C-alpha positions as a LaTeX table, in Angstrom:
\begin{tabular}{lrrr}
\hline
Residue & $x$ (\AA) & $y$ (\AA) & $z$ (\AA) \\
\hline
Ser1 & 113.61 & 117.13 & 93.24 \\
Glu2 & 110.24 & 116.38 & 92.36 \\
Phe3 & 109.28 & 119.66 & 93.42 \\
Ile4 & 111.82 & 122.14 & 90.96 \\
Lys5 & 110.60 & 119.02 & 88.07 \\
Asn6 & 106.74 & 119.90 & 88.46 \\
Ile7 & 107.24 & 123.85 & 88.67 \\
Asp8 & 106.04 & 124.27 & 84.46 \\
Asp9 & 103.32 & 122.30 & 84.96 \\
Asn10 & 102.38 & 123.96 & 87.75 \\
Leu11 & 102.48 & 127.66 & 86.14 \\
Pro12 & 100.81 & 126.73 & 83.10 \\
His13 & 99.89 & 130.21 & 81.84 \\
Ser14 & 103.43 & 131.39 & 82.31 \\
Lys15 & 105.01 & 133.16 & 79.85 \\
Phe16 & 108.81 & 133.01 & 80.89 \\
Asp17 & 110.38 & 130.10 & 79.69 \\
Leu18 & 112.58 & 129.67 & 83.57 \\
Tyr19 & 116.43 & 129.04 & 84.32 \\
Gln20 & 117.38 & 126.10 & 86.51 \\
Gln21 & 118.45 & 128.82 & 88.82 \\
Gln22 & 115.53 & 130.54 & 89.18 \\
Lys23 & 113.41 & 127.43 & 89.71 \\
Glu24 & 115.45 & 126.10 & 92.35 \\
Gly25 & 114.69 & 129.94 & 94.07 \\
Ile26 & 110.93 & 129.42 & 93.54 \\
Ala27 & 111.93 & 126.15 & 95.74 \\
Phe28 & 114.40 & 127.76 & 98.08 \\
Leu29 & 110.67 & 130.45 & 98.73 \\
His30 & 108.25 & 128.29 & 98.58 \\
Ser31 & 110.51 & 125.67 & 101.37 \\
Arg32 & 111.21 & 128.37 & 103.84 \\
Asn33 & 108.67 & 130.54 & 105.72 \\
His34 & 110.98 & 133.13 & 106.35 \\
Ala35 & 112.77 & 133.90 & 102.96 \\
Val36 & 115.42 & 136.39 & 101.99 \\
Leu37 & 115.97 & 136.50 & 98.24 \\
Gly38 & 119.01 & 138.88 & 97.71 \\
Asp39 & 119.36 & 137.79 & 93.74 \\
Glu40 & 121.51 & 140.82 & 91.99 \\
Thr41 & 119.49 & 143.21 & 89.80 \\
Gly42 & 118.66 & 141.42 & 86.75 \\
Leu43 & 118.61 & 137.84 & 87.86 \\
Gly44 & 114.17 & 138.20 & 87.75 \\
Lys45 & 113.95 & 138.22 & 91.63 \\
Thr46 & 110.05 & 139.40 & 90.56 \\
Val47 & 109.24 & 136.30 & 88.83 \\
Gln48 & 110.76 & 133.66 & 91.28 \\
Leu49 & 108.61 & 135.81 & 94.27 \\
Val50 & 105.65 & 135.64 & 91.94 \\
Gly51 & 106.55 & 131.79 & 91.45 \\
Ala52 & 106.42 & 130.44 & 94.44 \\
Ala53 & 103.78 & 132.57 & 96.04 \\
Glu54 & 101.45 & 131.08 & 93.27 \\
Leu55 & 102.38 & 128.16 & 94.52 \\
Lys56 & 102.02 & 128.40 & 97.74 \\
Met57 & 98.55 & 129.37 & 97.44 \\
Gln58 & 97.94 & 126.90 & 95.16 \\
Lys59 & 98.27 & 124.79 & 98.44 \\
Thr60 & 96.02 & 127.00 & 101.20 \\
Asn61 & 94.01 & 129.50 & 99.10 \\
Arg62 & 95.16 & 132.47 & 101.29 \\
Pro63 & 95.67 & 135.78 & 99.15 \\
Thr64 & 99.27 & 137.30 & 98.85 \\
Leu65 & 99.98 & 140.98 & 99.88 \\
Ile66 & 102.62 & 142.82 & 98.35 \\
Val67 & 104.77 & 145.54 & 99.35 \\
Thr68 & 106.79 & 147.56 & 97.09 \\
Leu69 & 107.31 & 151.11 & 96.06 \\
Lys70 & 105.35 & 153.61 & 94.23 \\
Ala71 & 107.19 & 153.21 & 91.24 \\
Thr72 & 107.62 & 149.77 & 90.79 \\
Gln73 & 103.62 & 149.20 & 91.27 \\
Asp74 & 102.31 & 148.95 & 87.46 \\
Gln75 & 105.43 & 146.54 & 87.34 \\
Trp76 & 104.56 & 143.98 & 89.84 \\
Ile77 & 101.05 & 143.91 & 88.70 \\
Lys78 & 102.28 & 143.09 & 85.09 \\
Glu79 & 104.66 & 140.36 & 86.59 \\
Ile80 & 102.11 & 138.67 & 87.84 \\
Glu81 & 99.89 & 138.73 & 85.00 \\
Ser82 & 103.32 & 137.37 & 83.15 \\
Val83 & 103.69 & 134.28 & 85.67 \\
Val84 & 99.89 & 133.41 & 86.86 \\
Gly85 & 97.61 & 134.77 & 83.44 \\
Lys86 & 94.65 & 136.64 & 84.25 \\
Thr87 & 93.66 & 136.28 & 87.33 \\
Glu88 & 92.86 & 138.91 & 90.63 \\
Ile89 & 94.55 & 141.62 & 91.17 \\
Ser90 & 94.16 & 145.07 & 93.32 \\
Ser91 & 95.83 & 147.97 & 94.44 \\
Asp92 & 93.64 & 149.10 & 96.49 \\
Pro93 & 94.27 & 148.60 & 100.02 \\
Leu94 & 90.74 & 149.03 & 100.99 \\
Asn95 & 90.09 & 146.26 & 98.15 \\
Pro96 & 91.94 & 143.63 & 99.06 \\
Lys97 & 91.93 & 140.76 & 96.39 \\
Lys98 & 93.44 & 137.54 & 95.38 \\
Trp99 & 96.79 & 139.47 & 95.07 \\
Thr100 & 96.71 & 142.57 & 96.49 \\
Val101 & 100.36 & 145.01 & 95.84 \\
Val102 & 100.55 & 147.94 & 97.28 \\
Tyr103 & 103.83 & 150.25 & 98.37 \\
Tyr104 & 105.48 & 151.59 & 101.61 \\
Asn105 & 104.09 & 155.35 & 101.52 \\
Asn106 & 100.18 & 153.74 & 101.82 \\
Phe107 & 101.50 & 152.84 & 105.73 \\
Ser108 & 102.90 & 156.15 & 106.37 \\
Gln109 & 101.22 & 159.37 & 104.57 \\
Gly110 & 97.22 & 160.41 & 104.31 \\
Lys111 & 94.49 & 160.62 & 106.06 \\
Lys112 & 93.59 & 156.93 & 105.34 \\
Val113 & 96.38 & 155.10 & 106.20 \\
Pro114 & 94.38 & 153.66 & 109.92 \\
Glu115 & 91.81 & 152.28 & 107.04 \\
Tyr116 & 94.38 & 150.59 & 105.49 \\
Val117 & 95.92 & 148.92 & 108.06 \\
Asn118 & 92.75 & 148.05 & 109.45 \\
Lys119 & 91.48 & 146.77 & 106.23 \\
Leu120 & 95.14 & 144.94 & 105.30 \\
Ser121 & 95.34 & 143.33 & 109.31 \\
Asn122 & 91.68 & 141.48 & 108.71 \\
Thr123 & 92.26 & 140.38 & 105.36 \\
Asn124 & 93.51 & 136.34 & 105.55 \\
Phe125 & 96.66 & 136.87 & 103.80 \\
Gly126 & 99.03 & 133.36 & 103.56 \\
Val127 & 101.95 & 135.65 & 101.86 \\
Val128 & 103.46 & 139.02 & 102.10 \\
Ile129 & 106.16 & 140.09 & 100.21 \\
Phe130 & 108.64 & 142.92 & 100.62 \\
Asp131 & 110.56 & 144.56 & 97.75 \\
Glu132 & 113.34 & 146.68 & 99.01 \\
Leu133 & 112.87 & 144.79 & 101.94 \\
His134 & 116.04 & 147.40 & 102.50 \\
Lys135 & 113.79 & 149.89 & 102.72 \\
Leu136 & 112.66 & 148.14 & 106.45 \\
Lys137 & 115.70 & 148.69 & 108.37 \\
His138 & 114.76 & 151.29 & 110.57 \\
Ser139 & 112.46 & 149.98 & 112.91 \\
Ala140 & 110.69 & 153.14 & 114.75 \\
Ala141 & 109.72 & 154.37 & 111.43 \\
Lys142 & 106.67 & 154.83 & 110.89 \\
Trp143 & 105.39 & 153.08 & 107.72 \\
Thr144 & 108.01 & 149.79 & 109.83 \\
Arg145 & 105.13 & 150.54 & 112.48 \\
Asn146 & 102.34 & 150.32 & 110.66 \\
Ile147 & 103.36 & 147.19 & 108.47 \\
Lys148 & 104.15 & 144.88 & 111.49 \\
Glu149 & 100.55 & 145.66 & 112.68 \\
Val150 & 99.49 & 144.03 & 109.73 \\
Ile151 & 101.97 & 141.34 & 108.97 \\
Asp152 & 101.36 & 140.09 & 112.40 \\
Ser153 & 99.83 & 136.88 & 111.40 \\
Ile154 & 100.84 & 136.17 & 107.85 \\
Pro155 & 102.65 & 132.93 & 108.29 \\
Thr156 & 104.83 & 133.46 & 104.93 \\
Lys157 & 107.08 & 136.77 & 105.03 \\
Trp158 & 109.23 & 136.99 & 102.50 \\
Gly159 & 112.12 & 139.89 & 100.97 \\
Ala160 & 113.64 & 140.48 & 98.18 \\
Thr161 & 116.59 & 142.84 & 98.37 \\
Ala162 & 120.22 & 143.31 & 95.72 \\
Thr163 & 121.76 & 145.45 & 98.85 \\
Leu164 & 121.13 & 143.17 & 101.75 \\
Ser165 & 125.09 & 142.65 & 102.68 \\
Ala166 & 126.21 & 146.21 & 101.81 \\
Asn167 & 124.02 & 147.30 & 104.41 \\
Lys168 & 125.20 & 147.96 & 108.48 \\
Pro169 & 124.82 & 144.68 & 109.91 \\
Met170 & 122.72 & 146.37 & 112.50 \\
Asp171 & 119.69 & 147.43 & 109.81 \\
Val172 & 119.72 & 144.13 & 108.44 \\
Lys173 & 118.82 & 142.94 & 112.22 \\
Gly174 & 115.22 & 144.90 & 111.03 \\
Gln175 & 114.66 & 143.25 & 108.31 \\
Leu176 & 115.28 & 139.96 & 109.24 \\
Glu177 & 113.03 & 141.15 & 112.41 \\
Ile178 & 110.28 & 142.10 & 109.66 \\
Ile179 & 110.06 & 139.26 & 107.39 \\
Gly180 & 110.30 & 136.70 & 111.19 \\
His181 & 113.31 & 135.28 & 111.10 \\
Trp182 & 114.86 & 134.35 & 114.53 \\
Leu183 & 118.10 & 135.99 & 113.63 \\
Gly184 & 115.52 & 139.05 & 114.06 \\
Asp185 & 114.88 & 138.44 & 117.57 \\
Val186 & 118.90 & 138.57 & 118.70 \\
Lys187 & 119.16 & 140.74 & 121.77 \\
Glu188 & 120.66 & 143.82 & 120.23 \\
Lys189 & 123.99 & 143.48 & 122.62 \\
Lys190 & 124.39 & 140.18 & 121.62 \\
Phe191 & 123.99 & 141.19 & 117.70 \\
Lys192 & 125.96 & 143.88 & 117.92 \\
Ala193 & 128.91 & 141.57 & 119.37 \\
Glu194 & 128.36 & 138.76 & 116.83 \\
Phe195 & 128.08 & 140.48 & 113.44 \\
Ala196 & 127.55 & 144.32 & 113.55 \\
Gly197 & 130.98 & 144.78 & 114.34 \\
Ala198 & 131.14 & 146.46 & 117.37 \\
Tyr199 & 133.47 & 145.77 & 120.64 \\
Asp200 & 136.30 & 143.89 & 118.70 \\
Thr201 & 135.23 & 142.90 & 115.28 \\
Glu202 & 136.69 & 144.31 & 111.84 \\
Pro203 & 133.44 & 146.16 & 110.20 \\
Glu204 & 134.62 & 143.31 & 107.48 \\
Glu205 & 134.54 & 140.50 & 109.16 \\
Ala206 & 131.47 & 141.55 & 110.87 \\
Val207 & 129.78 & 141.73 & 107.47 \\
Glu208 & 131.48 & 137.99 & 106.98 \\
Asn209 & 130.33 & 136.93 & 109.92 \\
Leu210 & 126.74 & 137.85 & 109.28 \\
Asn211 & 126.53 & 135.93 & 105.61 \\
Lys212 & 128.04 & 133.07 & 106.90 \\
Trp213 & 125.49 & 133.33 & 110.03 \\
Leu214 & 121.85 & 134.34 & 107.21 \\
Asn215 & 123.81 & 131.46 & 104.81 \\
Leu216 & 123.94 & 128.43 & 107.81 \\
Thr217 & 120.66 & 129.03 & 108.98 \\
Gly218 & 118.54 & 128.91 & 105.68 \\
Val219 & 116.96 & 132.36 & 105.58 \\
Tyr220 & 119.05 & 133.99 & 102.56 \\
Val221 & 120.35 & 133.05 & 98.93 \\
Arg222 & 122.32 & 135.24 & 96.32 \\
Arg223 & 123.33 & 134.78 & 93.42 \\
Ser224 & 125.36 & 137.24 & 91.05 \\
Lys225 & 125.26 & 136.64 & 87.12 \\
Gly226 & 128.09 & 135.28 & 87.01 \\
Glu227 & 126.84 & 132.29 & 88.62 \\
Ile228 & 123.66 & 132.14 & 86.49 \\
Arg229 & 126.34 & 132.46 & 83.20 \\
Lys230 & 123.24 & 130.96 & 80.84 \\
Met231 & 120.81 & 133.82 & 81.85 \\
Pro232 & 120.61 & 137.18 & 79.47 \\
\hline
\end{tabular}
């Protein structure tokens, strides 16, 4: 498509030679407000998410919030610079910039949590990206509650996880809820009956069912290394 053809031109500072499948991943995300990128580890999920967010920001001029693990915060900052060049990046929840990279524990540990939640809630983010989305499977967890408050008015919500379908289907419901997809709003009883292996469905069948629905509704894409043979 025209969009895919123009990706390289629209990311002039990128140090990456993007593969066709990575460009397709960027296009998949860019065209959806609620999406999960489930590519196997090592296929460049971070690069695709950063590229898609940058292209969104070029249109909306609204900043991006990234929520990751403390251990990978610096890695995300490096990847952002590798894709978009020199730019404004903050790792301080009280000082949001064009790109704000925080970690899950910012929403659950320490005295400043209420300040963080308040500041981030009142920043006009256009995109939020959840790295390791499966960390948000329990909707009762403190960080999940605080994150929900922060992202309530953010229009575009994307997640990345290599283990979505390896989780119990009921865990997936919580993740879909966080990214704002309608499948996450299905009543628990119905979700259990249809997708979570409750009642008459065998567990394997339930997971297959759920994968089918995730693909049919266009919220989820997963490519394996086998499918992307040309990639290192």
